[in-house]
Amino acid sequence: MAHLKNRLIGSVVVLAMLAVVGCNQNVPGDGNGGDGGDDLAPKIPPQSTFVIELEDFEDANSNGDVGTNGMVDVGTNGAIERGNWLYAGGTTFVWNVILTVNLVVPVAAFVESFNHQPTLGADGIWRWQYDFRVFSINHSAELQGQINGATIDWNMFLTKEGEYTDYNWFSGQSNILGTSGTWSLNRDPSNPSPFIQIEWNHDEETGENDIRYTNVIPDSDDNGGYIFYGVNNETPYNAFYEIYRAAQDATTEMEWNRETKEGRVKDPAHYGDDEYRCWDDALIDTECPEDGA
């Protein structure tokens, strides 16, 4: 658990940096709702199509380690039962830490793209060209978007001086309405092989969206494993994760309310049955409602 705690702290630092990079998503003329003359440019899919949110669980395991009895040691304040919420958060962070460590550069490049204006080439391809920094290291990016009928094809080429040039780190396709699409991400330039496949849906009108990351690493024991995240307008829970661990053939499902923080988790491999375990608005273990809500 101490090892997991260190990894969680690292992921929070990375995500905080990305939040600063991406604070401005809507600039004039960038094809994303601005009025600077590039309104014919394809609209870059929103950040929710590329980056999974984890803020509701980012404090998991910050107050102590979880023992075999599910109790959290908080020192002089005694023990508080937060085993269910902590277990749920721990399973999401394992995925998210892996993603942020391996994909910090392409994610930062994508987030930064919203701050720049595209130009249209004679080949019919729109190009967003810009520099950005990751951990104080300079990088260059060229995001390409090409409209092909009812779809838009995307490619991100990244350069780090002295190490790699125009590496096609990820590609994707979205429909012209921007309501669904896919991304295909490779591993880093030293190992240019398939890494993660992303499928996403986005409803601007209702605010509902979902995103699924699937492990596509060739010959990996976890090939086919995935994390599926979404937000909706259902009650009492309006957000969910589903995590499939292919190597163990095990699935964790969790739902929670983004406002009250109440939620529940189900994991037959961990708990030994197919029942939900719940937590209240203080994240304390509690009995689940009898009606299953």
PDB file of N, CA and C in Angstrom, residues 111-181:
ATOM      1  N   VAL A 111      -3.984  18.707 -24.518  1.00  0.00           N
ATOM      2  CA  VAL A 111      -4.594  19.765 -23.720  1.00  0.00           C
ATOM      3  C   VAL A 111      -4.166  21.142 -24.233  1.00  0.00           C
ATOM      4  N   GLU A 112      -2.901  21.284 -24.597  1.00  0.00           N
ATOM      5  CA  GLU A 112      -2.384  22.573 -25.066  1.00  0.00           C
ATOM      6  C   GLU A 112      -2.955  22.970 -26.426  1.00  0.00           C
ATOM      7  N   SER A 113      -3.403  22.000 -27.219  1.00  0.00           N
ATOM      8  CA  SER A 113      -3.883  22.305 -28.578  1.00  0.00           C
ATOM      9  C   SER A 113      -5.049  23.280 -28.585  1.00  0.00           C
ATOM     10  N   PHE A 114      -5.850  23.300 -27.516  1.00  0.00           N
ATOM     11  CA  PHE A 114      -7.021  24.173 -27.465  1.00  0.00           C
ATOM     12  C   PHE A 114      -6.641  25.657 -27.389  1.00  0.00           C
ATOM     13  N   ASN A 115      -5.393  25.942 -27.100  1.00  0.00           N
ATOM     14  CA  ASN A 115      -4.952  27.321 -26.942  1.00  0.00           C
ATOM     15  C   ASN A 115      -4.359  27.917 -28.218  1.00  0.00           C
ATOM     16  N   HIS A 116      -4.486  27.219 -29.336  1.00  0.00           N
ATOM     17  CA  HIS A 116      -3.814  27.670 -30.557  1.00  0.00           C
ATOM     18  C   HIS A 116      -4.748  27.642 -31.763  1.00  0.00           C
ATOM     19  N   GLN A 117      -4.386  28.452 -32.764  1.00  0.00           N
ATOM     20  CA  GLN A 117      -5.177  28.561 -33.980  1.00  0.00           C
ATOM     21  C   GLN A 117      -4.601  27.660 -35.070  1.00  0.00           C
ATOM     22  N   PRO A 118      -5.445  27.038 -35.869  1.00  0.00           N
ATOM     23  CA  PRO A 118      -4.968  26.181 -36.950  1.00  0.00           C
ATOM     24  C   PRO A 118      -4.769  26.965 -38.244  1.00  0.00           C
ATOM     25  N   THR A 119      -4.011  26.366 -39.141  1.00  0.00           N
ATOM     26  CA  THR A 119      -3.882  26.888 -40.502  1.00  0.00           C
ATOM     27  C   THR A 119      -4.249  25.770 -41.465  1.00  0.00           C
ATOM     28  N   LEU A 120      -4.792  26.145 -42.612  1.00  0.00           N
ATOM     29  CA  LEU A 120      -5.220  25.167 -43.618  1.00  0.00           C
ATOM     30  C   LEU A 120      -4.161  25.055 -44.700  1.00  0.00           C
ATOM     31  N   GLY A 121      -3.654  23.829 -44.919  1.00  0.00           N
ATOM     32  CA  GLY A 121      -2.652  23.599 -45.942  1.00  0.00           C
ATOM     33  C   GLY A 121      -3.267  23.329 -47.298  1.00  0.00           C
ATOM     34  N   ALA A 122      -2.440  23.394 -48.331  1.00  0.00           N
ATOM     35  CA  ALA A 122      -2.904  23.130 -49.690  1.00  0.00           C
ATOM     36  C   ALA A 122      -3.378  21.694 -49.857  1.00  0.00           C
ATOM     37  N   ASP A 123      -2.955  20.811 -48.951  1.00  0.00           N
ATOM     38  CA  ASP A 123      -3.363  19.406 -49.001  1.00  0.00           C
ATOM     39  C   ASP A 123      -4.708  19.165 -48.324  1.00  0.00           C
ATOM     40  N   GLY A 124      -5.351  20.238 -47.852  1.00  0.00           N
ATOM     41  CA  GLY A 124      -6.654  20.099 -47.214  1.00  0.00           C
ATOM     42  C   GLY A 124      -6.599  19.693 -45.755  1.00  0.00           C
ATOM     43  N   ILE A 125      -5.416  19.708 -45.168  1.00  0.00           N
ATOM     44  CA  ILE A 125      -5.248  19.321 -43.768  1.00  0.00           C
ATOM     45  C   ILE A 125      -5.091  20.567 -42.904  1.00  0.00           C
ATOM     46  N   TRP A 126      -5.868  20.627 -41.825  1.00  0.00           N
ATOM     47  CA  TRP A 126      -5.724  21.702 -40.842  1.00  0.00           C
ATOM     48  C   TRP A 126      -4.629  21.315 -39.868  1.00  0.00           C
ATOM     49  N   ARG A 127      -3.768  22.290 -39.520  1.00  0.00           N
ATOM     50  CA  ARG A 127      -2.635  22.015 -38.639  1.00  0.00           C
ATOM     51  C   ARG A 127      -2.589  23.008 -37.483  1.00  0.00           C
ATOM     52  N   TRP A 128      -2.523  22.448 -36.270  1.00  0.00           N
ATOM     53  CA  TRP A 128      -2.277  23.234 -35.059  1.00  0.00           C
ATOM     54  C   TRP A 128      -0.811  23.004 -34.701  1.00  0.00           C
ATOM     55  N   GLN A 129       0.026  24.013 -34.814  1.00  0.00           N
ATOM     56  CA  GLN A 129       1.455  23.877 -34.544  1.00  0.00           C
ATOM     57  C   GLN A 129       1.838  24.774 -33.369  1.00  0.00           C
ATOM     58  N   TYR A 130       2.533  24.213 -32.392  1.00  0.00           N
ATOM     59  CA  TYR A 130       2.846  24.965 -31.184  1.00  0.00           C
ATOM     60  C   TYR A 130       3.922  24.246 -30.375  1.00  0.00           C
ATOM     61  N   ASP A 131       4.497  24.992 -29.445  1.00  0.00           N
ATOM     62  CA  ASP A 131       5.453  24.441 -28.492  1.00  0.00           C
ATOM     63  C   ASP A 131       4.783  24.330 -27.127  1.00  0.00           C
ATOM     64  N   PHE A 132       5.239  23.404 -26.326  1.00  0.00           N
ATOM     65  CA  PHE A 132       4.732  23.249 -24.963  1.00  0.00           C
ATOM     66  C   PHE A 132       5.826  22.638 -24.106  1.00  0.00           C
ATOM     67  N   ARG A 133       5.633  22.696 -22.814  1.00  0.00           N
ATOM     68  CA  ARG A 133       6.638  22.200 -21.881  1.00  0.00           C
ATOM     69  C   ARG A 133       6.032  21.153 -20.948  1.00  0.00           C
ATOM     70  N   VAL A 134       6.793  20.125 -20.685  1.00  0.00           N
ATOM     71  CA  VAL A 134       6.421  19.104 -19.716  1.00  0.00           C
ATOM     72  C   VAL A 134       7.582  18.948 -18.750  1.00  0.00           C
ATOM     73  N   PHE A 135       7.329  19.215 -17.467  1.00  0.00           N
ATOM     74  CA  PHE A 135       8.392  19.186 -16.465  1.00  0.00           C
ATOM     75  C   PHE A 135       9.580  20.036 -16.906  1.00  0.00           C
ATOM     76  N   SER A 136       9.292  21.236 -17.428  1.00  0.00           N
ATOM     77  CA  SER A 136      10.294  22.230 -17.844  1.00  0.00           C
ATOM     78  C   SER A 136      11.105  21.800 -19.060  1.00  0.00           C
ATOM     79  N   ILE A 137      10.652  20.781 -19.762  1.00  0.00           N
ATOM     80  CA  ILE A 137      11.344  20.319 -20.970  1.00  0.00           C
ATOM     81  C   ILE A 137      10.533  20.740 -22.188  1.00  0.00           C
ATOM     82  N   ASN A 138      11.203  21.340 -23.173  1.00  0.00           N
ATOM     83  CA  ASN A 138      10.528  21.838 -24.369  1.00  0.00           C
ATOM     84  C   ASN A 138      10.147  20.707 -25.316  1.00  0.00           C
ATOM     85  N   HIS A 139       8.949  20.805 -25.862  1.00  0.00           N
ATOM     86  CA  HIS A 139       8.454  19.890 -26.886  1.00  0.00           C
ATOM     87  C   HIS A 139       7.758  20.709 -27.968  1.00  0.00           C
ATOM     88  N   SER A 140       7.627  20.126 -29.150  1.00  0.00           N
ATOM     89  CA  SER A 140       6.868  20.736 -30.236  1.00  0.00           C
ATOM     90  C   SER A 140       5.785  19.769 -30.677  1.00  0.00           C
ATOM     91  N   ALA A 141       4.654  20.326 -31.088  1.00  0.00           N
ATOM     92  CA  ALA A 141       3.519  19.490 -31.485  1.00  0.00           C
ATOM     93  C   ALA A 141       2.914  19.982 -32.786  1.00  0.00           C
ATOM     94  N   GLU A 142       2.402  19.037 -33.546  1.00  0.00           N
ATOM     95  CA  GLU A 142       1.583  19.362 -34.711  1.00  0.00           C
ATOM     96  C   GLU A 142       0.383  18.424 -34.709  1.00  0.00           C
ATOM     97  N   LEU A 143      -0.772  18.994 -34.395  1.00  0.00           N
ATOM     98  CA  LEU A 143      -2.019  18.241 -34.459  1.00  0.00           C
ATOM     99  C   LEU A 143      -2.634  18.472 -35.828  1.00  0.00           C
ATOM    100  N   GLN A 144      -2.921  17.394 -36.536  1.00  0.00           N
ATOM    101  CA  GLN A 144      -3.520  17.487 -37.864  1.00  0.00           C
ATOM    102  C   GLN A 144      -4.965  17.019 -37.822  1.00  0.00           C
ATOM    103  N   GLY A 145      -5.832  17.760 -38.496  1.00  0.00           N
ATOM    104  CA  GLY A 145      -7.227  17.380 -38.618  1.00  0.00           C
ATOM    105  C   GLY A 145      -7.676  17.494 -40.060  1.00  0.00           C
ATOM    106  N   GLN A 146      -8.276  16.443 -40.574  1.00  0.00           N
ATOM    107  CA  GLN A 146      -8.729  16.444 -41.964  1.00  0.00           C
ATOM    108  C   GLN A 146     -10.166  15.953 -42.037  1.00  0.00           C
ATOM    109  N   ILE A 147     -11.016  16.755 -42.655  1.00  0.00           N
ATOM    110  CA  ILE A 147     -12.424  16.402 -42.806  1.00  0.00           C
ATOM    111  C   ILE A 147     -12.588  15.468 -43.994  1.00  0.00           C
ATOM    112  N   ASN A 148     -13.194  14.319 -43.749  1.00  0.00           N
ATOM    113  CA  ASN A 148     -13.472  13.334 -44.793  1.00  0.00           C
ATOM    114  C   ASN A 148     -14.950  12.970 -44.732  1.00  0.00           C
ATOM    115  N   GLY A 149     -15.760  13.751 -45.436  1.00  0.00           N
ATOM    116  CA  GLY A 149     -17.194  13.496 -45.422  1.00  0.00           C
ATOM    117  C   GLY A 149     -17.778  13.747 -44.050  1.00  0.00           C
ATOM    118  N   ALA A 150     -18.346  12.693 -43.462  1.00  0.00           N
ATOM    119  CA  ALA A 150     -19.002  12.821 -42.157  1.00  0.00           C
ATOM    120  C   ALA A 150     -18.062  12.545 -40.995  1.00  0.00           C
ATOM    121  N   THR A 151     -16.774  12.354 -41.272  1.00  0.00           N
ATOM    122  CA  THR A 151     -15.809  12.068 -40.215  1.00  0.00           C
ATOM    123  C   THR A 151     -14.617  13.019 -40.293  1.00  0.00           C
ATOM    124  N   ILE A 152     -13.888  13.091 -39.205  1.00  0.00           N
ATOM    125  CA  ILE A 152     -12.660  13.878 -39.132  1.00  0.00           C
ATOM    126  C   ILE A 152     -11.540  12.953 -38.681  1.00  0.00           C
ATOM    127  N   ASP A 153     -10.444  12.943 -39.428  1.00  0.00           N
ATOM    128  CA  ASP A 153      -9.276  12.149 -39.065  1.00  0.00           C
ATOM    129  C   ASP A 153      -8.272  13.035 -38.333  1.00  0.00           C
ATOM    130  N   TRP A 154      -7.709  12.511 -37.240  1.00  0.00           N
ATOM    131  CA  TRP A 154      -6.786  13.267 -36.406  1.00  0.00           C
ATOM    132  C   TRP A 154      -5.453  12.538 -36.283  1.00  0.00           C
ATOM    133  N   ASN A 155      -4.362  13.305 -36.254  1.00  0.00           N
ATOM    134  CA  ASN A 155      -3.031  12.753 -36.005  1.00  0.00           C
ATOM    135  C   ASN A 155      -2.214  13.754 -35.202  1.00  0.00           C
ATOM    136  N   MET A 156      -1.534  13.271 -34.182  1.00  0.00           N
ATOM    137  CA  MET A 156      -0.666  14.121 -33.371  1.00  0.00           C
ATOM    138  C   MET A 156       0.787  13.696 -33.563  1.00  0.00           C
ATOM    139  N   PHE A 157       1.610  14.649 -34.035  1.00  0.00           N
ATOM    140  CA  PHE A 157       3.040  14.416 -34.230  1.00  0.00           C
ATOM    141  C   PHE A 157       3.808  15.244 -33.202  1.00  0.00           C
ATOM    142  N   LEU A 158       4.694  14.585 -32.457  1.00  0.00           N
ATOM    143  CA  LEU A 158       5.418  15.245 -31.375  1.00  0.00           C
ATOM    144  C   LEU A 158       6.924  15.162 -31.592  1.00  0.00           C
ATOM    145  N   THR A 159       7.591  16.229 -31.180  1.00  0.00           N
ATOM    146  CA  THR A 159       9.041  16.326 -31.330  1.00  0.00           C
ATOM    147  C   THR A 159       9.666  16.758 -30.013  1.00  0.00           C
ATOM    148  N   LYS A 160      10.738  16.087 -29.643  1.00  0.00           N
ATOM    149  CA  LYS A 160      11.559  16.478 -28.501  1.00  0.00           C
ATOM    150  C   LYS A 160      12.991  16.555 -28.999  1.00  0.00           C
ATOM    151  N   GLU A 161      13.538  17.755 -28.994  1.00  0.00           N
ATOM    152  CA  GLU A 161      14.847  17.987 -29.596  1.00  0.00           C
ATOM    153  C   GLU A 161      15.900  17.039 -29.032  1.00  0.00           C
ATOM    154  N   GLY A 162      16.624  16.398 -29.965  1.00  0.00           N
ATOM    155  CA  GLY A 162      17.693  15.493 -29.581  1.00  0.00           C
ATOM    156  C   GLY A 162      17.249  14.085 -29.266  1.00  0.00           C
ATOM    157  N   GLU A 163      15.923  13.839 -29.261  1.00  0.00           N
ATOM    158  CA  GLU A 163      15.441  12.503 -28.914  1.00  0.00           C
ATOM    159  C   GLU A 163      14.533  11.898 -29.981  1.00  0.00           C
ATOM    160  N   TYR A 164      13.529  12.651 -30.432  1.00  0.00           N
ATOM    161  CA  TYR A 164      12.660  12.129 -31.484  1.00  0.00           C
ATOM    162  C   TYR A 164      12.037  13.293 -32.245  1.00  0.00           C
ATOM    163  N   THR A 165      11.657  13.011 -33.501  1.00  0.00           N
ATOM    164  CA  THR A 165      11.117  14.045 -34.382  1.00  0.00           C
ATOM    165  C   THR A 165       9.857  13.534 -35.061  1.00  0.00           C
ATOM    166  N   ASP A 166       8.791  14.316 -34.979  1.00  0.00           N
ATOM    167  CA  ASP A 166       7.517  14.010 -35.645  1.00  0.00           C
ATOM    168  C   ASP A 166       7.047  12.581 -35.358  1.00  0.00           C
ATOM    169  N   TYR A 167       7.106  12.211 -34.094  1.00  0.00           N
ATOM    170  CA  TYR A 167       6.610  10.889 -33.703  1.00  0.00           C
ATOM    171  C   TYR A 167       5.085  10.920 -33.652  1.00  0.00           C
ATOM    172  N   ASN A 168       4.452  10.042 -34.408  1.00  0.00           N
ATOM    173  CA  ASN A 168       2.988   9.976 -34.463  1.00  0.00           C
ATOM    174  C   ASN A 168       2.490   9.234 -33.215  1.00  0.00           C
ATOM    175  N   TRP A 169       2.364  10.001 -32.105  1.00  0.00           N
ATOM    176  CA  TRP A 169       2.077   9.373 -30.817  1.00  0.00           C
ATOM    177  C   TRP A 169       0.637   8.867 -30.748  1.00  0.00           C
ATOM    178  N   PHE A 170      -0.291   9.584 -31.364  1.00  0.00           N
ATOM    179  CA  PHE A 170      -1.654   9.066 -31.392  1.00  0.00           C
ATOM    180  C   PHE A 170      -2.398   9.569 -32.616  1.00  0.00           C
ATOM    181  N   SER A 171      -3.420   8.828 -32.968  1.00  0.00           N
ATOM    182  CA  SER A 171      -4.299   9.182 -34.080  1.00  0.00           C
ATOM    183  C   SER A 171      -5.727   8.931 -33.634  1.00  0.00           C
ATOM    184  N   GLY A 172      -6.679   9.425 -34.401  1.00  0.00           N
ATOM    185  CA  GLY A 172      -8.065   9.241 -34.011  1.00  0.00           C
ATOM    186  C   GLY A 172      -9.027   9.594 -35.108  1.00  0.00           C
ATOM    187  N   GLN A 173     -10.282   9.371 -34.809  1.00  0.00           N
ATOM    188  CA  GLN A 173     -11.354   9.701 -35.747  1.00  0.00           C
ATOM    189  C   GLN A 173     -12.585  10.093 -34.937  1.00  0.00           C
ATOM    190  N   SER A 174     -13.254  11.151 -35.373  1.00  0.00           N
ATOM    191  CA  SER A 174     -14.489  11.580 -34.725  1.00  0.00           C
ATOM    192  C   SER A 174     -15.530  11.865 -35.783  1.00  0.00           C
ATOM    193  N   ASN A 175     -16.805  11.788 -35.397  1.00  0.00           N
ATOM    194  CA  ASN A 175     -17.825  12.157 -36.365  1.00  0.00           C
ATOM    195  C   ASN A 175     -17.901  13.677 -36.456  1.00  0.00           C
ATOM    196  N   ILE A 176     -18.489  14.170 -37.520  1.00  0.00           N
ATOM    197  CA  ILE A 176     -18.475  15.601 -37.802  1.00  0.00           C
ATOM    198  C   ILE A 176     -19.202  16.401 -36.723  1.00  0.00           C
ATOM    199  N   LEU A 177     -20.129  15.761 -36.006  1.00  0.00           N
ATOM    200  CA  LEU A 177     -20.877  16.434 -34.944  1.00  0.00           C
ATOM    201  C   LEU A 177     -20.107  16.474 -33.623  1.00  0.00           C
ATOM    202  N   GLY A 178     -19.031  15.694 -33.534  1.00  0.00           N
ATOM    203  CA  GLY A 178     -18.252  15.669 -32.305  1.00  0.00           C
ATOM    204  C   GLY A 178     -18.917  14.933 -31.168  1.00  0.00           C
ATOM    205  N   THR A 179     -19.788  13.980 -31.484  1.00  0.00           N
ATOM    206  CA  THR A 179     -20.507  13.250 -30.437  1.00  0.00           C
ATOM    207  C   THR A 179     -19.916  11.879 -30.134  1.00  0.00           C
ATOM    208  N   SER A 180     -19.034  11.366 -30.987  1.00  0.00           N
ATOM    209  CA  SER A 180     -18.415  10.071 -30.730  1.00  0.00           C
ATOM    210  C   SER A 180     -17.141   9.948 -31.549  1.00  0.00           C
ATOM    211  N   GLY A 181     -16.271   9.045 -31.098  1.00  0.00           N
ATOM    212  CA  GLY A 181     -15.033   8.848 -31.828  1.00  0.00           C
ATOM    213  C   GLY A 181     -14.106   7.893 -31.114  1.00  0.00           C
TER     214      GLY A 181
END
